[in-house]
Each structure stands twice: as structure tokens, then as C-alpha cells.
XYZ file of C-alpha atoms in Angstrom:
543
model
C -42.809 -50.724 -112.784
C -39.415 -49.053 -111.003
C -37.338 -47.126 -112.516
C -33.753 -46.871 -112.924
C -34.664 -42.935 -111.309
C -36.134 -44.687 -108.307
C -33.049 -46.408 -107.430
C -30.711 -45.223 -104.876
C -27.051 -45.295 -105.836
C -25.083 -48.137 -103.845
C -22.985 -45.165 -102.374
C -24.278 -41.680 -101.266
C -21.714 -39.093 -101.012
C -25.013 -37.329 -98.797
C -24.099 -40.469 -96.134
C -20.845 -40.203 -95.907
C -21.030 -36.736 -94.551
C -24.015 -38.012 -92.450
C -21.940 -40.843 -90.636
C -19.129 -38.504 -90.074
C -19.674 -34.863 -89.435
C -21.518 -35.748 -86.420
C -18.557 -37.163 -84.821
C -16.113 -33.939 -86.089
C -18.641 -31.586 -84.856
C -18.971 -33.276 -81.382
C -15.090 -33.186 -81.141
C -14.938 -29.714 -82.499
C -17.612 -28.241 -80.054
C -15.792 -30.446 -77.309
C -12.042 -28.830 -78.167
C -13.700 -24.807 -77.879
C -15.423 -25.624 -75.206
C -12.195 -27.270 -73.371
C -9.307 -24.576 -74.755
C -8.925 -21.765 -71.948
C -9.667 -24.628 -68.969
C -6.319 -23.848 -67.356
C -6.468 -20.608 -67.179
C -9.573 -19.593 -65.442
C -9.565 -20.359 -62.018
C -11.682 -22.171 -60.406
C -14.866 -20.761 -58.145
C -16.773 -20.603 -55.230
C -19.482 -23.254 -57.113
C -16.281 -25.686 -58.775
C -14.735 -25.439 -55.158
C -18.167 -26.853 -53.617
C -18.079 -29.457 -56.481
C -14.888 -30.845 -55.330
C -15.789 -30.507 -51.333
C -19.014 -32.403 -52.335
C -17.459 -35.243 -54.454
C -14.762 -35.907 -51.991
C -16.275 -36.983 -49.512
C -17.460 -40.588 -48.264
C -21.247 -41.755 -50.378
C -22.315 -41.586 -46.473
C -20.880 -37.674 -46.497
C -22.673 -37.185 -49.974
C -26.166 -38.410 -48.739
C -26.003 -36.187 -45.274
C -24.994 -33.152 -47.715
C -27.621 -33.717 -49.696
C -30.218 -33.672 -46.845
C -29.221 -30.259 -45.981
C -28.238 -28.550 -49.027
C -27.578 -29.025 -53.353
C -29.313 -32.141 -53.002
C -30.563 -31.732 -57.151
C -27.277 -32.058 -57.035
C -26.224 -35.722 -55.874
C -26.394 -37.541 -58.978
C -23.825 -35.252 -60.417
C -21.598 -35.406 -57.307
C -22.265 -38.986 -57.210
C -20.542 -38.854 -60.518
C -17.627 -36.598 -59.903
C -17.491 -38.387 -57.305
C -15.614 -41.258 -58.668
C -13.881 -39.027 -61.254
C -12.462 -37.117 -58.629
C -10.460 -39.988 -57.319
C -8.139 -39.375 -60.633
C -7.143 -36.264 -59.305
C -8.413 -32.750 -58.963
C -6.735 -30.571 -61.094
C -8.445 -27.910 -62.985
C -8.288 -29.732 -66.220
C -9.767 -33.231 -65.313
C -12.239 -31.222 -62.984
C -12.992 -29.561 -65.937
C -13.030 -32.473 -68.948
C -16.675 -33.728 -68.361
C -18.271 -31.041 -69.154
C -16.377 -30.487 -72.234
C -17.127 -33.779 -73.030
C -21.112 -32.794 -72.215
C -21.211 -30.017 -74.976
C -19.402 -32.423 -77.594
C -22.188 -34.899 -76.791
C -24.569 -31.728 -77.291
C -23.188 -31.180 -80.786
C -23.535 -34.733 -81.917
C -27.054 -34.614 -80.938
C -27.522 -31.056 -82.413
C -25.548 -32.592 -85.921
C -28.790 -35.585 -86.472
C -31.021 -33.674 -85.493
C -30.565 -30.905 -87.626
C -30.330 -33.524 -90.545
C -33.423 -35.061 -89.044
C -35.674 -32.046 -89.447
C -34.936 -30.039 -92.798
C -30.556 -31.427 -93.723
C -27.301 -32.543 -92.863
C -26.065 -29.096 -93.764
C -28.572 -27.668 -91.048
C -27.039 -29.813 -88.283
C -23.417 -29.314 -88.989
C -24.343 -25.424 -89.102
C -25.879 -25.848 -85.594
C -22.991 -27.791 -84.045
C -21.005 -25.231 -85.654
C -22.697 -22.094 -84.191
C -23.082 -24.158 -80.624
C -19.110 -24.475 -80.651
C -18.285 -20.716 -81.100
C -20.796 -19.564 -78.168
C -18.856 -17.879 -75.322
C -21.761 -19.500 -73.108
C -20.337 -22.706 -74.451
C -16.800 -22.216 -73.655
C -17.706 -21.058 -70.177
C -19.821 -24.055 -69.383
C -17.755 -26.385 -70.755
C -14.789 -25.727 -68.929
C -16.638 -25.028 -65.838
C -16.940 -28.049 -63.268
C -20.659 -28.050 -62.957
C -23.801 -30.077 -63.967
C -24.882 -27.303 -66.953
C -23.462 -29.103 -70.076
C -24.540 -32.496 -68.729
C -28.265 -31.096 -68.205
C -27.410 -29.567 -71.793
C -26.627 -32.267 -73.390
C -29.253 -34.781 -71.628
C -31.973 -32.151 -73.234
C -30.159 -31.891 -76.818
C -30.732 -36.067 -76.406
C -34.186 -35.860 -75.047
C -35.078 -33.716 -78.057
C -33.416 -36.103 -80.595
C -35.401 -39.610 -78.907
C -38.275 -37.594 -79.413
C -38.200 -37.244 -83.036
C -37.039 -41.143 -83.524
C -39.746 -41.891 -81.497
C -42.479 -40.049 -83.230
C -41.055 -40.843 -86.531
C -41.526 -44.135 -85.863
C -43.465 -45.498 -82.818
C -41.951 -48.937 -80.954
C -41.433 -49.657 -77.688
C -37.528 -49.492 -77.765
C -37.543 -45.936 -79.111
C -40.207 -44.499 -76.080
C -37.600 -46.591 -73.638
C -34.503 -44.083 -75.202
C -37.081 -41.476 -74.938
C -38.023 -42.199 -71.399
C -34.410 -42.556 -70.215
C -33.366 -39.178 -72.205
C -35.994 -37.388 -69.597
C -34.505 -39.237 -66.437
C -31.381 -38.046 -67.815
C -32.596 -34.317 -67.746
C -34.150 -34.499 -64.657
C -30.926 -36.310 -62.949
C -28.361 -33.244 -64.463
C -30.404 -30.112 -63.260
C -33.536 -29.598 -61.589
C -34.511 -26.651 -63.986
C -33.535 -28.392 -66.889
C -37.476 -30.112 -66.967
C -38.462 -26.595 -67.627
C -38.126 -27.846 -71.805
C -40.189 -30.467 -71.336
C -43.782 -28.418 -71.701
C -42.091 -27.738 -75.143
C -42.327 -31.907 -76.060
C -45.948 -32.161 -74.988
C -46.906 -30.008 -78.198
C -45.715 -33.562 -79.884
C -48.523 -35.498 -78.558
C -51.171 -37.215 -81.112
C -54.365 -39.585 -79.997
C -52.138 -42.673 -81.791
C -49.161 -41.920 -79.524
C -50.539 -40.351 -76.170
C -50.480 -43.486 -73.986
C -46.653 -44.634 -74.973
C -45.378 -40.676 -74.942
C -46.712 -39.887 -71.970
C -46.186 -43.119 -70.323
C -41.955 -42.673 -71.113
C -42.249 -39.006 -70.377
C -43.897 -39.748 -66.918
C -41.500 -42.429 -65.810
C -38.677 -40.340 -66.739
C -39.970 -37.605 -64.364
C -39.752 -39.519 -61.436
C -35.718 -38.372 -60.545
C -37.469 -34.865 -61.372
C -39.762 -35.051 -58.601
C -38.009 -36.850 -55.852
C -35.494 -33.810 -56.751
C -37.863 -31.119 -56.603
C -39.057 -32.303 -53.348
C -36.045 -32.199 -52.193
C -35.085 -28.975 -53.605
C -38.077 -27.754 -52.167
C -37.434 -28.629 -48.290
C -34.133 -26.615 -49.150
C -35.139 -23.467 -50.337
C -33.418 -21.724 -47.806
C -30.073 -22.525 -49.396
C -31.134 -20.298 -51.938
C -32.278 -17.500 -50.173
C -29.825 -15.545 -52.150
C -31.363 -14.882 -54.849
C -33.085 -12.076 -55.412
C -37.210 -11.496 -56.778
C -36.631 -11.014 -60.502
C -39.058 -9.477 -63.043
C -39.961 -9.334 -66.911
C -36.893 -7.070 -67.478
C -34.778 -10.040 -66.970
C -36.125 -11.452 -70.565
C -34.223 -8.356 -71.970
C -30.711 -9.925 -70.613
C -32.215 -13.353 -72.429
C -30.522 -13.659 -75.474
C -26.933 -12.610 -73.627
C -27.478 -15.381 -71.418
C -28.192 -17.665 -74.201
C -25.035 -17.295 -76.169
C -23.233 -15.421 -73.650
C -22.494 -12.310 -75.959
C -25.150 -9.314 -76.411
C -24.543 -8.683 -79.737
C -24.201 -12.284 -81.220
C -27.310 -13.091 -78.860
C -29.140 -10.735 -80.686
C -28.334 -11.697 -84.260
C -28.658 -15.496 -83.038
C -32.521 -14.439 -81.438
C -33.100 -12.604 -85.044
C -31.820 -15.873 -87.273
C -33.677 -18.061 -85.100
C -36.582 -16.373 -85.966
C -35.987 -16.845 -89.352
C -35.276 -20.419 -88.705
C -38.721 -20.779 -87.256
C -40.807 -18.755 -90.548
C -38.403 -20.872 -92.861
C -38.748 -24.136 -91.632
C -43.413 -23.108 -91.006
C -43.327 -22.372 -94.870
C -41.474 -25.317 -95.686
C -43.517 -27.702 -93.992
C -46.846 -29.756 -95.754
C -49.819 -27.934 -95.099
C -52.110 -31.049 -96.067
C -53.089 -33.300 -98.997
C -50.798 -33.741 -101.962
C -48.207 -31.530 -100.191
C -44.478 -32.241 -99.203
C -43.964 -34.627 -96.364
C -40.712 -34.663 -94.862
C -39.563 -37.739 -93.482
C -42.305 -39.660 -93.738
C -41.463 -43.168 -93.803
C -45.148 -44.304 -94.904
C -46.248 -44.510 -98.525
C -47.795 -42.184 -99.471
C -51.017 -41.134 -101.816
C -50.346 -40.648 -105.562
C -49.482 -36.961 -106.490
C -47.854 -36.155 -103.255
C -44.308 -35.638 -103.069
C -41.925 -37.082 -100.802
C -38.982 -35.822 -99.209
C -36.326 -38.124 -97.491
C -38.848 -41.064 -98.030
C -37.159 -44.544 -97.201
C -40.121 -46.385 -99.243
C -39.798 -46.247 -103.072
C -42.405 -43.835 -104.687
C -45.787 -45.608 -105.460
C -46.511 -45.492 -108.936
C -47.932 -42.004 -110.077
C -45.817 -39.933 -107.220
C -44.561 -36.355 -109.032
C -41.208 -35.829 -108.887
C -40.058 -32.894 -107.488
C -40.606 -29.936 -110.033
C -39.821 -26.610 -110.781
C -43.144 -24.841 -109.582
C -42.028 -26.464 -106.098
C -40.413 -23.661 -103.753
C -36.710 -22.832 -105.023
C -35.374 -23.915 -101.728
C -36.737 -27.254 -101.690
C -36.746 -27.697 -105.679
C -32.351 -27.078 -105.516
C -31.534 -28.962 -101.688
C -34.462 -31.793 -101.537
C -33.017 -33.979 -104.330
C -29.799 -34.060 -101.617
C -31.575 -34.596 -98.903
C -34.467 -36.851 -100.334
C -31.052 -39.181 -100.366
C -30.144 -39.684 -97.092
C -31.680 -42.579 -95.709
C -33.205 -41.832 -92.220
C -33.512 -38.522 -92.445
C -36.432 -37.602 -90.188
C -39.575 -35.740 -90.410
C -43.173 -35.501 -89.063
C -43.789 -39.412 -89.818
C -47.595 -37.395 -91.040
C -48.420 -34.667 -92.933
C -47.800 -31.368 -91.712
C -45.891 -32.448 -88.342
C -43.142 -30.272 -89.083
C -44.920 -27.441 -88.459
C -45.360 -28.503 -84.790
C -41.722 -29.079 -84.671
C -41.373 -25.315 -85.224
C -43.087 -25.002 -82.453
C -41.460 -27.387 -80.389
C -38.417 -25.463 -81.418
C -39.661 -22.349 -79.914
C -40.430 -23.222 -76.960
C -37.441 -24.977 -75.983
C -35.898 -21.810 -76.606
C -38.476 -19.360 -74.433
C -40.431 -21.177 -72.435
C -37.373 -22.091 -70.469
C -37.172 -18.319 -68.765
C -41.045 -17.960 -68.884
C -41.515 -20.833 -66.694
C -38.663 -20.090 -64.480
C -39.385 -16.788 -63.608
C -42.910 -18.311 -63.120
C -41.547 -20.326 -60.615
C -39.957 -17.302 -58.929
C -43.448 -15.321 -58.756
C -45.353 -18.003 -57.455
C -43.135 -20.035 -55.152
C -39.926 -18.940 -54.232
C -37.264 -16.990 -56.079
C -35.203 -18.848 -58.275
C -34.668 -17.378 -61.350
C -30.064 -17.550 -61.955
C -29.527 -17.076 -65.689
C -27.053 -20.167 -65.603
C -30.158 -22.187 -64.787
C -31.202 -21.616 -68.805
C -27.896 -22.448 -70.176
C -29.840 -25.472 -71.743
C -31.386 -23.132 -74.192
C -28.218 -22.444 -75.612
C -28.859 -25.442 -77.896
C -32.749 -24.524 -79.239
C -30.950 -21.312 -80.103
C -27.927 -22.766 -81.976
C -30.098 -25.239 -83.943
C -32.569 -22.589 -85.187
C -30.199 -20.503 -86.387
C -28.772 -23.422 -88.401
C -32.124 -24.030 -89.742
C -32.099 -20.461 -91.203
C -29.022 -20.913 -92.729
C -29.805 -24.082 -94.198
C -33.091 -23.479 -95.769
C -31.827 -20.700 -97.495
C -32.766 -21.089 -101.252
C -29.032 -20.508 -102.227
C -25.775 -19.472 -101.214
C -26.069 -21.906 -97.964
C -22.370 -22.254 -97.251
C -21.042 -18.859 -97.808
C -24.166 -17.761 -95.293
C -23.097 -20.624 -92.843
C -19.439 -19.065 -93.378
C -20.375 -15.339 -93.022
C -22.601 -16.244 -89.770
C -19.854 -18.458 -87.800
C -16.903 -15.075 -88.701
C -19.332 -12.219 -87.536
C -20.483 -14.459 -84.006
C -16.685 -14.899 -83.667
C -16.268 -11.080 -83.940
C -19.416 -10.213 -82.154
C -17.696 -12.312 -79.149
C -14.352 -12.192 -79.154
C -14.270 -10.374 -76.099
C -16.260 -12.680 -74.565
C -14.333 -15.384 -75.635
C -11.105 -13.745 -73.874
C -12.840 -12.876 -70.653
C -13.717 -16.305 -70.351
C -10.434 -17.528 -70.672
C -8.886 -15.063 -68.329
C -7.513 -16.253 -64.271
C -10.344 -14.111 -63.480
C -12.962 -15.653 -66.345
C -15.168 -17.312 -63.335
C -15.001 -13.826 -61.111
C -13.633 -15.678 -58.719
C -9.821 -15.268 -58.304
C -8.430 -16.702 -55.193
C -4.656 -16.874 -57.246
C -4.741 -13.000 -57.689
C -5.758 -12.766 -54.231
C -2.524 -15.314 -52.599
C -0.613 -12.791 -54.495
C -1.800 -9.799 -52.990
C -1.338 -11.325 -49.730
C 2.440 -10.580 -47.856
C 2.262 -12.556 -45.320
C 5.084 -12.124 -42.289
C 5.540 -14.511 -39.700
C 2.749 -14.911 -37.159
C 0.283 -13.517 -39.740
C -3.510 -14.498 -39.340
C -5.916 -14.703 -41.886
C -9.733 -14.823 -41.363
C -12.230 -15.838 -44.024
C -15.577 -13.624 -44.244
C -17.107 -17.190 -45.338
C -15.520 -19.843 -43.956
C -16.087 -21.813 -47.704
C -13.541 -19.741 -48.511
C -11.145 -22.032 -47.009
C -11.902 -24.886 -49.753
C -10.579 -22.442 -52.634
C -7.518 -20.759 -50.693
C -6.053 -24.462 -49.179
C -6.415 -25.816 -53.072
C -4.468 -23.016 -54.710
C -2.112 -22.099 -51.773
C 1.346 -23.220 -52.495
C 3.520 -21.108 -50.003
C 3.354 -20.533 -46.512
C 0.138 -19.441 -45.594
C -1.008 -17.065 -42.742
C -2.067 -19.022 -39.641
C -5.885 -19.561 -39.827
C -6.803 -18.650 -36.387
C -10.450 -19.311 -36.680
C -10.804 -22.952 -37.864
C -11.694 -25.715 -35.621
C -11.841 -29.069 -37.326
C -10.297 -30.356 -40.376
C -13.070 -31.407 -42.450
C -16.239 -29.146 -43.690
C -19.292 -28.699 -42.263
C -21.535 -32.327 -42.892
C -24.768 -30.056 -43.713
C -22.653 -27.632 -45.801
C -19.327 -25.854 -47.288
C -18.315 -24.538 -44.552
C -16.376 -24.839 -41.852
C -16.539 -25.267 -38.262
C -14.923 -22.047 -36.891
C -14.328 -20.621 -33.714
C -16.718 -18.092 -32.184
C -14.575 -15.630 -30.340
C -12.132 -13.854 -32.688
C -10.816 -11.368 -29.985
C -9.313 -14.598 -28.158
C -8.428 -16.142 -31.590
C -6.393 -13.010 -32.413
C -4.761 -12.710 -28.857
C -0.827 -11.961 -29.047
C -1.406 -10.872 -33.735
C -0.362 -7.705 -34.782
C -1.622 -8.326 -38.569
C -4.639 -9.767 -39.703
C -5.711 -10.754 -43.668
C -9.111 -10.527 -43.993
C -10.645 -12.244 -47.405
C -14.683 -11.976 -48.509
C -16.664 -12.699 -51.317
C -18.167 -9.142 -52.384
C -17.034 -5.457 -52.873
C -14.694 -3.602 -50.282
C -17.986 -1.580 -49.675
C -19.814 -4.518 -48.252
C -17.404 -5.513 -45.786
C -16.024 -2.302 -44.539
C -19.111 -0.168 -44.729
C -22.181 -2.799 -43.700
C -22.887 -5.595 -42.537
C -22.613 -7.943 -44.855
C -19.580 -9.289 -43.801
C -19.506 -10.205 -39.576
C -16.143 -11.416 -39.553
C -14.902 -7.408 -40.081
C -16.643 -6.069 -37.740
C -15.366 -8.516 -35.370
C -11.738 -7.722 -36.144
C -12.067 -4.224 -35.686
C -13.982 -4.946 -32.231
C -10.558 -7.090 -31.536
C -8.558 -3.859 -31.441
C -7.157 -3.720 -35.322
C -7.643 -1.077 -37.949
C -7.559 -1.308 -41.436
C -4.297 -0.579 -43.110
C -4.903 -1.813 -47.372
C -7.914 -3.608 -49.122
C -7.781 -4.800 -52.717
C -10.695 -5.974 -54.757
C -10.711 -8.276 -57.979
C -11.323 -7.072 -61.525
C -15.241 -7.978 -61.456
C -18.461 -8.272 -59.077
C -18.934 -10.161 -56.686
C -15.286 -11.075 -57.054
C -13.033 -11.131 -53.260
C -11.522 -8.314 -51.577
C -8.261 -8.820 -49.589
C -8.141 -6.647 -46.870
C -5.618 -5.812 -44.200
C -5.999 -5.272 -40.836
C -3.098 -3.793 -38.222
C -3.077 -3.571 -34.301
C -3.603 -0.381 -33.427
């Protein structure tokens, strides 16, 4: 017989804030990550961005052969944005856009595996990241590829939660999504696999596999480009240490993010149904009398317990709350949850593992930006700590988003500094004078792409170039060979490189200054930004 207890109330005050705090969470993480966009200037990697996505689809593909070709479906993209405009802002607005999708997706499912509460807390630690506001107003793939995992994550648990066709289809597209934003963003997926049951191999698998296929056709084309990446220096373990700064873009709020997460991880382990007659969360089966059911969309069969005092005080005071919003995800069987703390996990770690893996064994590739899409994994965990606290949730929630903010606030400045991207070309058209019949020579010619986009007075004449248009296999630019002839009849010559003063002036790092010098000049001033790599403006005179 059911009960008037049994009944769900016609409204929920539990839904409302379901339906909507998604949506003000995805706009708040969106506005942080946007606010600063301005002011930073852009670099050497936006500046490629826009010499990629302007040119022809014809231009795109013959880039792509050579070089960034993980790339293409992002410049294909920007590609058609671009034709708006290319200011900093619009450059800029997709990938704010990217982390407020990453927020919505954090929001459900955080209500999906323990409460709404738990998802808004996520979202809400996600938006206050300085890693966030840095790669969300930074024109670049990482908030996409952050975002496409955050979704990947969430069609995973509607798809094991309830198994149909349309649901591994989301899920399947999610992973093509992954693999289209950043080649190392499939570097999660290892973390998914833990999901996989005998009842649900042959449809997971099956979406997961499909899904890869941008992932490889990438990779092999990632591969026959290593050399563009020859850069990057052989990393070891110690790089784990700089981890959790990476992550949330702040060493101390890394750290106390790292430590909640952990707690996250233990909370949400002993929370979870350990077998018969324990809690199941989410399942949307009935279930067998005595066992009690937690966000259950099926009415109780007659005999189930109601949730009791001897239950843990966590669950006993929050589960009535959340036992009332329909949908709300779990395991879909008993004791699943558990492996979703483990699923958890490893998007967070495996991530850096794997990549520095990848460095050992095949070539070197391990860039910390490359594991900006564990940023999420860490933002969600630490909501999960705060939510499954057994009291005192909010002012916890409240007392963790002030001390991040004042564990970062430098962070959060730097980022929104000209020089937030270590890049300033502004700072250095300001530091050069130029007098008539000036020349300026670029220690890499890509250079040229940031320096013609912010110039906005007369410029020194650039001596060197030799066509209009960049390189079709590259950045940069077609450039005469003999400087001595190039600098025939000069008397002052601007030299600009990526690097310290030290690497131009006192090695070889830099050709271009060593072939100035062999032209008859000496220097007579160099400058160098705030940070490293940063440029150096240097100034050579005839002697």
C-alpha cells in the first residue's frame, strides 16, 4: 500500500536549484575566466592561432602537414570566428565560453554522484582557479579539450546509469570531442575504462572506440611531426612535485585543493554501498526489501527502511534532500560508487603519469599546459569533500572559496597583467625609438605576426622580409639570407628575440645577432621583459 511518505511533493525546492545553478555557475565560471582578457597581451602561441586561422582551408590543410596538425580542428574553428575580427577579446571569448561549459558539466555531475550542493561547490572552486582565468582568456584549444573531458565524464555516468543506445552515442561523441580539442587530452580516458562491467563492455567500448578515431588519425599525425616539438626538454618524476601548481595554477591553493581532494576521494569510498542491504545511490532499479535507497526514481517496494538514525550522520541529515531530486545519479548497482572514486582519481593523476610516460618512451612531450584538463577532476573532488561533510557544508564551501582566493590572489593579478602571457610585444614597441631609416630584425621571424598586430606607429623598416604572407609549412617568414647586404647604407639596427639578453648576446641561440655584429654594428642598449622566456629589445649602432 503507498504512503502519503512515499509521495513526492508536486514541487521540490531541491529542483529548482537543480535546473538553475547549473546555468549561474556556467556563466559565473565563464565571467572569471573572461575578466582580465584585455589586458594581457597576446603570445607567441595566440599569435600562431590567428596566422593559422587566417588563412585559406587550402593554407590550413598544407599547415597542418608540416606542423600543429592536432591542431586543425580547432583552427578549422577559429577559423570562421576569426572572420568577425581579431581583437583580443573575441580571440579570446571561446575559450571563456569553454570553461563555462566546463562548469555546467562540473554543476550535474557533482549532483549526479553524492548532491547538488557538491556540484555548485565544484563549479565554484573551478571559477576562482588562476589556471582557469589564464586558459580562459587565452586563445587556445585548452578549455575546449577541458570542457569536451568535463562532458565525456558526465555521458559516462548517464550512460552507465542507464544503458541505451542514445546515451553510448552522447558518450561516443563526448570522446571524439576530446580527441578533436587536444591530442593529450585522451590521456583521461584510461581513467573511464575502470567503468567497464560484462553487461556493458560491448556498447562502452564500442562508443569509446569510435570516438578514438580523430585521436588516432591525430596522433599519427602528431607523430610524423615530432620535430616541431623538439623543444621540449626530457622531463623526470620531479615534475609531479610542480603538479598541483599546474593544476590550479597557484602553489599554495594547489596544495590545499590536492589535500581536499583527497578527502573527497575517502569521503565519497565510505559513503558508498559496500554490498547487500546497503545504500545505493542512484540506483534507478528496485531494489530488495531492507535496503535503502538514495535518489531512487522508483517508489520504495514494500518493506524498504527508511533512512534512520544508526545510518552515517552525513547521509542520515543531507540524503532526505538529495533522495528528492529526481535524476540524481549513482552507480545504477550496488557499490559502483566506489569505482567512481576511482575514476575520480585517475582523471586527476593519471593525466601526468601517462604523459611523462609518453616522454620516456617515445619522444619528449611532457608541457604542463598539456594537463590543464585536470583542473576539473581536481575542482570536483574538492567539492565532494565539502559536500559530504556531516555538517556545516556551506560555511566550509564559504571558508574554502575565501582562503583559494587569498592563496591566489597574486596569481590572479599576474594573470591579468600586459605581461600575464610572458609575452609582451606592447612593452617592447615602447621601448623601441625608432628614427628615420631605422631597421629592425627579428631573432624569429614569427615574431613578425605579434609586432605587425600590435604596431600602431611607424615602424622601423624590416630589412629582412621577403614575401608578404608566412611560411605555408610554418609561422614564419620567408626572410632574406644576407643581412650585411640587407643592412647596407643603416646606422641603427633593433634587434627583438624570444629569450634572455644572455642567449642572444652571449651564445648562440639567437643567429640573427651574430649576424648583425658580423655586419659591422655594436651593441649600444638591450632591455628584457619582466619574466622568462619573455623578449629582449636590443640595439645595435654602426660602429
Amino acid at each position: 500500500m503507498t504512503t502519503a511518505a512515499t509521495l513526492a511533493p508536486p514541487a521540490r525546492p531541491a529542483e529548482r536549484v537543480r535546473t538553475s545553478a547549473p546555468w549561474w555557475m556556467s556563466l559565473l565560471a565563464g565571467i572569471a575566466a573572461f575578466t582580465g582578457t584585455g589586458s594581457a597581451t597576446l603570445n607567441g602561441d595566440e599569435l600562431a592561432t590567428i596566422s593559422a586561422a587566417s588563412r585559406s582551408l587550402s593554407g590550413m590543410w598544407e599547415l597542418a602537414r608540416h606542423i600543429d596538425g592536432h591542431f586543425l580542428p580547432y583552427y578549422l574553428f577559429m577559423h570562421f570566428w576569426v572572420k568577425a575580427g581579431t581583437a583580443e577579446l573575441w580571440l579570446r571569448l571561446p575559450s571563456a565560453v569553454g570553461i563555462g561549459v566546463a562548469a555546467w558539466f562540473l554543476v550535474d555531475l557533482g549532483r549526479r554522484l553524492h548532491s547538488t550542493r557538491a556540484g555548485v561547490v565544484a563549479a565554484t572552486v573551478f571559477a576562482i582557479l588562476p589556471s582557469v582565468s589564464y586558459f580562459g582568456a587565452f586563445a587556445r584549444s585548452y578549455a575546449f579539450a577541458a570542457a569536451a573531458v568535463a562532458f565525456s565524464f558526465w555521458a559516462l555516468h548517464r550512460a552507465v546509469e542507464r544503458s541505451e543506445v542514445r546515451r553510448w552515442v552522447v558518450y561516443g561523441g563526448a570522446v571524439a570531442l576530446v580527441c578533436s580539442t587536444h591530442l593529450f587530452a585522451v590521456l583521461v580516458l584510461p581513467a573511464q575504462l575502470l567503468l567497464v562491467r560484462r553487461a556493458r563492455v560491448v556498447p562502452m567500448l564500442a562508443a569509446m572506440a569510435v570516438g578514438c578515431v580523430p585521436a588516432a588519425v591525430l596522433g599519427l599525425v602528431g607523430f610524423g611531426e615530432r620535430h616541431a616539438i623538439s623543444w621540449i626538454p626530457q622531463r623526470g618524476p620531479e615534475v609531479w612535485l610542480k603538479f598541483p601548481k599546474m593544476a590550479a595554477g597557484a602553489t599554495g591553493l594547489g596544495v590545499m585543493l590536492f589535500a581536499l581532494a583527497l578527502a573527497g576521494a575517502v569521503l565519497l569510498w565510505r559513503a558508498a554501498p559496500r554490498g547487500a542491504g546497503a545504500v545505493t545511490l542512484g540506483s534507478e532499479a528496485p531494489h530488495e526489501a531492507g535496503a535503502v535507497t538514495l535518489g531512487s526514481e522508483t517508489p520504495r517496494e514494500a518493506g524498504a527502511v527508511p533512512l534512520r538514525s544508526g545510518a552515517p550522520r552525513g547521509i542520515e541529515e543531507s540524503g532526505g534532500a538529495r533522495a528528492r531530486e529526481s535524476g540524481r545519479a549513482g552507480a545504477g548497482e550496488t557499490g559502483e560508487t566506489r569505482v567512481w572514486v576511482f575514476v575520480l582519481v585517475g582523471w586527476l593523476v593519471l593525466p601526468p603519469v601517462l604523459l611523462l610516460a609518453v616522454s620516456q618512451l617515445v619522444t619528449p612531450v611532457y608541457v604542463d599546459r598539456y594537463l590543464f584538463v585536470t583542473a576539473p577532476a581536481l575542482a570536483l573532488l574538492a567539492g565532494l569533500a565539502v559536500a559530504a561533510l556531516p555538517r556545516f557544508q556551506v560555511v566550509a564551501a564559504v571558508v574554502v572559496v575565501l582562503l583559494g582566493c587569498a592563496l591566489s590572489v597574486q596569481e590572479h593579478v599576474t594573470v591579468r597583467e600586459e605581461n600575464g602571457r610572458f609575452e609582451n610585444i606592447p612593452w617592447a614597441l615602447r621601448v623601441i625609438k625608432a628614427e628615420p631609416d631605422d631597421a629592425i630584425v627579428y631573432g624569429q621571424s614569427q615574431l613578425r605576426t605579434g609586432f605587425e598586430y600590435y604596431a600602431d606607429s611607424l615602424m622601423p623598416v624590416d630589412v629582412l622580409k621577403s614575401g608578404e604572407a608566412p611560411s605555408p609549412d610554418g609561422f614564419g617568414y620567408p626572410e632574406r639570407s644576407d643581412a650585411t647586404a640587407a643592412l647596407d647604407g643603416r646606422d641603427r639596427v633593433w634587434v627583438v628575440w624570444r629569450g634572455s639578453k644572455q642567449s642572444g648576446l652571449d651564445g648562440d641561440a639567437v643567429p640573427r645577432v651574430a649576424e648583425v655584429v658580423q655586419a659591422g654594428f655594436k651593441l649600444s642598449l638591450a632591455k628584457h621583459s619582466a619574466e622568462l622566456p619573455g623578449l629582449t629589445v636590443a640595439l645595435f649602432v654602426r660602429r
